[in-house]
CSV table of C-alpha atoms in Angstrom, one decimal:
chain,number,residue,atom,x,y,z
W,1,MET,CA,-79.0,-93.0,6.0
W,2,HIS,CA,-81.3,-92.1,9.6
W,3,THR,CA,-83.8,-94.0,9.8
W,4,ASP,CA,-86.2,-95.6,13.4
W,5,ASP,CA,-84.0,-98.9,12.5
W,6,VAL,CA,-80.9,-98.2,13.3
W,7,GLN,CA,-79.3,-98.2,16.3
W,8,ILE,CA,-75.8,-97.0,17.8
W,9,LEU,CA,-73.4,-99.4,19.2
W,10,TYR,CA,-70.1,-98.9,20.0
W,11,ARG,CA,-67.1,-102.4,20.1
W,12,PRO,CA,-63.5,-101.8,21.3
W,13,TYR,CA,-61.4,-101.3,19.3
W,14,THR,CA,-59.7,-104.8,18.1
W,15,SER,CA,-56.6,-105.4,15.5
W,16,GLU,CA,-55.7,-102.8,12.2
W,17,ALA,CA,-58.0,-104.4,9.5
W,18,ASP,CA,-60.2,-101.0,11.5
W,19,LEU,CA,-56.9,-98.6,10.8
W,20,PRO,CA,-58.2,-97.7,7.4
W,21,ASP,CA,-60.9,-95.9,8.2
W,22,ILE,CA,-60.3,-94.9,11.2
W,23,MET,CA,-57.2,-92.6,9.5
W,24,ALA,CA,-60.5,-91.4,7.7
W,25,LEU,CA,-62.2,-91.0,9.7
W,26,VAL,CA,-59.9,-88.3,12.3
W,27,GLN,CA,-57.8,-86.6,8.8
W,28,SER,CA,-61.2,-85.1,7.5
W,29,GLU,CA,-60.9,-83.2,9.6
W,30,LEU,CA,-57.0,-82.1,9.8
W,31,SER,CA,-55.0,-80.0,7.3
W,32,GLU,CA,-51.9,-82.2,7.6
W,33,PRO,CA,-52.6,-85.6,7.5
W,34,TYR,CA,-50.9,-87.8,10.3
W,35,VAL,CA,-48.2,-90.7,9.7
W,36,ILE,CA,-49.8,-94.2,9.9
W,37,PHE,CA,-47.2,-94.9,13.2
W,38,THR,CA,-48.7,-92.4,14.7
W,39,TYR,CA,-51.9,-94.3,14.6
W,40,ARG,CA,-50.4,-97.4,15.3
W,41,TYR,CA,-48.3,-96.2,18.4
W,42,PHE,CA,-51.2,-95.0,19.7
W,43,LEU,CA,-53.8,-98.0,18.4
W,44,ASN,CA,-50.5,-100.1,19.3
W,45,SER,CA,-49.8,-99.3,22.7
W,46,TRP,CA,-53.6,-98.9,24.9
W,47,SER,CA,-56.0,-101.2,22.0
W,48,HIS,CA,-57.8,-100.9,25.2
W,49,LEU,CA,-58.6,-97.6,25.8
W,50,ALA,CA,-59.8,-96.9,21.9
W,51,TYR,CA,-63.1,-97.4,21.1
W,52,ILE,CA,-65.1,-97.3,18.0
W,53,ALA,CA,-69.2,-96.3,17.3
W,54,HIS,CA,-71.5,-98.4,14.0
W,55,THR,CA,-74.2,-99.1,13.3
W,56,ASN,CA,-76.7,-102.2,13.6
W,57,LYS,CA,-76.0,-102.1,10.2
W,58,SER,CA,-72.2,-102.5,9.3
W,59,PRO,CA,-69.6,-102.4,11.0
W,60,LYS,CA,-67.4,-98.8,9.2
W,61,PRO,CA,-66.5,-96.8,12.7
W,62,ILE,CA,-69.4,-93.6,12.7
W,63,GLY,CA,-66.8,-92.5,15.4
W,64,VAL,CA,-63.1,-93.5,17.5
W,65,ILE,CA,-61.3,-92.2,20.4
W,66,VAL,CA,-57.5,-92.7,21.1
W,67,SER,CA,-56.4,-92.8,23.8
W,68,LYS,CA,-53.1,-93.4,26.0
W,69,GLN,CA,-52.9,-94.1,29.9
W,70,GLU,CA,-49.1,-93.8,31.9
W,71,ILE,CA,-47.5,-92.8,34.9
W,72,HIS,CA,-46.9,-88.7,34.7
W,73,LYS,CA,-43.4,-88.0,35.5
W,74,SER,CA,-45.3,-86.3,38.1
W,75,GLY,CA,-47.0,-89.7,39.5
W,76,THR,CA,-50.1,-89.0,38.9
W,77,ASN,CA,-51.6,-92.1,37.0
W,78,ARG,CA,-52.7,-89.9,34.1
W,79,GLY,CA,-54.9,-90.2,30.7
W,80,TYR,CA,-54.8,-87.9,27.6
W,81,ILE,CA,-57.5,-88.3,24.6
W,82,ALA,CA,-55.5,-88.4,21.9
W,83,MET,CA,-58.2,-88.2,18.9
W,84,LEU,CA,-61.7,-88.0,18.7
W,85,SER,CA,-64.2,-87.5,15.8
W,86,VAL,CA,-67.6,-88.4,14.6
W,87,SER,CA,-68.7,-87.9,11.5
W,88,LYS,CA,-70.2,-85.3,9.9
W,89,GLN,CA,-74.2,-86.6,9.8
W,90,TRP,CA,-73.7,-88.4,12.8
W,91,ARG,CA,-72.6,-85.8,15.0
W,92,LYS,CA,-75.7,-84.4,17.3
W,93,ARG,CA,-76.5,-87.4,18.4
W,94,GLY,CA,-74.2,-87.7,21.9
W,95,ILE,CA,-72.1,-90.6,19.9
W,96,ALA,CA,-68.8,-87.9,21.4
W,97,SER,CA,-69.9,-88.5,25.4
W,98,GLN,CA,-70.5,-91.7,25.0
W,99,LEU,CA,-66.7,-92.3,23.5
W,100,VAL,CA,-64.6,-90.2,26.0
W,101,ARG,CA,-67.1,-92.3,28.5
W,102,LEU,CA,-65.6,-95.3,27.3
W,103,THR,CA,-62.0,-94.6,26.7
W,104,ILE,CA,-62.9,-92.8,30.8
W,105,HIS,CA,-64.1,-95.6,32.2
W,106,ALA,CA,-61.2,-97.4,30.9
W,107,MET,CA,-58.4,-95.4,32.3
W,108,GLN,CA,-59.6,-96.1,36.1
W,109,LEU,CA,-60.5,-99.5,35.8
W,110,ASN,CA,-56.8,-99.1,35.5
W,111,GLY,CA,-55.8,-96.7,37.8
W,112,GLY,CA,-56.4,-93.7,36.0
W,113,GLU,CA,-56.4,-90.7,38.2
W,114,GLU,CA,-56.6,-87.7,35.6
W,115,VAL,CA,-57.9,-87.0,32.3
W,116,THR,CA,-56.3,-84.4,30.5
W,117,LEU,CA,-56.2,-83.2,26.4
W,118,GLU,CA,-55.7,-80.5,24.2
W,119,THR,CA,-58.8,-78.9,21.9
W,120,GLU,CA,-58.7,-75.1,20.0
W,121,TYR,CA,-59.6,-72.1,22.3
W,122,ASP,CA,-62.3,-71.1,20.4
W,123,ASN,CA,-63.6,-75.1,18.9
W,124,ILE,CA,-66.5,-74.3,20.8
W,125,PRO,CA,-68.4,-78.2,20.3
W,126,ALA,CA,-65.9,-79.5,21.7
W,127,LEU,CA,-65.1,-77.0,24.9
W,128,SER,CA,-68.4,-76.7,25.2
W,129,LEU,CA,-68.4,-81.4,25.6
W,130,TYR,CA,-65.5,-81.5,27.9
W,131,ALA,CA,-67.5,-78.6,29.9
W,132,SER,CA,-70.6,-81.5,30.0
W,133,LEU,CA,-68.7,-84.3,31.4
W,134,GLY,CA,-66.9,-81.8,33.8
W,135,PHE,CA,-63.6,-81.2,32.4
W,136,VAL,CA,-62.3,-77.3,33.5
W,137,ARG,CA,-59.4,-75.5,31.9
W,138,GLU,CA,-56.4,-75.8,33.5
W,139,LYS,CA,-54.1,-74.3,31.2
W,140,ARG,CA,-53.9,-71.6,27.3
W,141,LEU,CA,-51.5,-73.1,26.0
W,142,TYR,CA,-49.6,-70.7,23.0
W,143,ARG,CA,-49.3,-70.8,19.3
W,144,PHE,CA,-49.9,-74.1,20.6
W,145,TYR,CA,-51.2,-75.8,16.7
W,146,MET,CA,-48.3,-75.9,13.7
W,147,SER,CA,-51.2,-73.5,12.1
W,148,GLY,CA,-49.9,-70.6,14.9
W,149,LYS,CA,-53.0,-71.2,17.0
W,150,ASP,CA,-53.6,-71.6,21.1
W,151,ALA,CA,-55.1,-74.4,23.1
W,152,PHE,CA,-56.5,-74.8,26.3
W,153,ARG,CA,-55.4,-78.0,27.7
W,154,LEU,CA,-58.8,-79.1,30.1
W,155,VAL,CA,-58.4,-82.2,31.9
W,156,LEU,CA,-60.7,-84.4,34.7
W,157,PRO,CA,-60.3,-85.4,38.3
W,158,LEU,CA,-61.3,-88.9,38.6
W,159,ALA,CA,-62.2,-91.1,41.4
W,160,PRO,CA,-61.1,-94.4,41.9
W,161,VAL,CA,-63.2,-98.4,41.4
W,162,PRO,CA,-63.3,-100.3,42.9
W,163,GLY,CA,-61.3,-103.8,41.9
W,164,ALA,CA,-59.1,-101.9,39.8
W,165,ARG,CA,-55.8,-103.3,38.3
W,166,PRO,CA,-52.7,-101.6,37.8
W,167,LEU,CA,-51.7,-100.0,34.4
W,168,PRO,CA,-50.8,-102.5,31.7
W,169,GLN,CA,-47.3,-101.4,30.4
W,170,PRO,CA,-47.1,-99.8,26.8
W,171,VAL,CA,-46.0,-102.2,23.7
W,172,VAL,CA,-44.4,-99.7,21.7
W,173,PRO,CA,-44.0,-100.2,18.3
W,174,PRO,CA,-40.0,-100.4,17.5
W,175,GLU,CA,-39.0,-99.1,14.1
W,176,ILE,CA,-39.6,-95.5,16.4
W,177,ASP,CA,-38.5,-94.3,19.4
W,178,TYR,CA,-41.1,-92.7,22.2
W,179,GLU,CA,-39.4,-92.4,25.3
W,180,ASP,CA,-38.6,-88.3,25.4
W,181,PHE,CA,-42.5,-87.8,23.8
W,182,ASP,CA,-44.6,-85.9,26.3
W,183,SER,CA,-47.6,-83.8,25.5
W,184,ASP,CA,-46.9,-82.6,28.6
W,185,ASP,CA,-43.1,-80.6,27.7
W,186,GLU,CA,-43.1,-76.6,27.2
W,187,TYR,CA,-41.4,-75.8,24.1
W,188,SER,CA,-39.9,-72.9,23.0
W,189,ASP,CA,-41.0,-70.5,20.4
W,190,SER,CA,-38.9,-72.0,17.7
W,191,GLN,CA,-39.7,-75.1,18.1
W,192,ARG,CA,-44.0,-74.2,18.0
W,193,GLU,CA,-42.8,-72.0,14.6
W,194,GLU,CA,-40.9,-75.4,13.8
W,195,GLY,CA,-44.2,-77.1,13.2
W,196,GLY,CA,-46.2,-78.3,15.8
W,197,HIS,CA,-45.3,-78.8,19.7
W,198,LEU,CA,-42.3,-81.4,18.9
W,199,GLY,CA,-40.6,-79.5,16.9
W,200,GLY,CA,-41.5,-81.8,14.0
W,201,GLY,CA,-41.9,-80.4,10.5
W,202,ALA,CA,-44.7,-80.7,8.1
W,203,GLY,CA,-44.8,-84.4,7.8
W,204,ASP,CA,-42.7,-85.6,11.1
W,205,PHE,CA,-44.8,-87.6,13.7
W,206,VAL,CA,-46.9,-84.6,15.8
W,207,MET,CA,-47.7,-86.1,18.8
W,208,PRO,CA,-52.1,-86.2,17.9
W,209,GLY,CA,-52.6,-83.9,21.4
W,210,ALA,CA,-51.9,-80.6,18.0
W,211,LEU,CA,-55.5,-82.1,16.6
W,212,PRO,CA,-58.1,-79.8,16.8
W,213,MET,CA,-60.8,-82.4,17.8
W,214,ALA,CA,-63.1,-80.5,15.3
W,215,GLY,CA,-65.2,-83.9,14.7
W,216,ILE,CA,-67.5,-83.7,18.0
């Protein structure tokens, strides 16, 4: 329903009550669904970086961004955009850009020094969006996705902001050990061929860096 009295609003993710709608929104862009633990990994650990777009008529999400932030092995305080999706009928209204700005600002408040993400090398809408926000192409990742398609890793350096807080420690759900998961690790061709850049087969946990981010 697109009428003049409809306003787009933004709110932080607060509880799993939003999880079914978030999953439906993100998975509408995927050829293979993610297991629920993928979403819980990010949303339970970095809920303060997740934002939802909705209208003044309904709290139902029409857009969502899910991110994480950690001290990288290089020592950099790095944010990572894992999922970004906007419902098709609400695109071309600046929603994706605003969601990215919100998660980046939250990262800066926690001392973030840079933000990274991956997107398909030929995803022109996504590449254009991130270029407009200042992201640059860091490297091309060959056969990065389960489909065998290449990706670009994009990076955005962040300026420090006054009053930045110490980085919170993530609260990782106990049922899965994520200690060794790092979207920046390099993987062999054989691992990619097995089903994604973590080497997982279909139905296994796959870090959402493999999300094509088409839904923007």
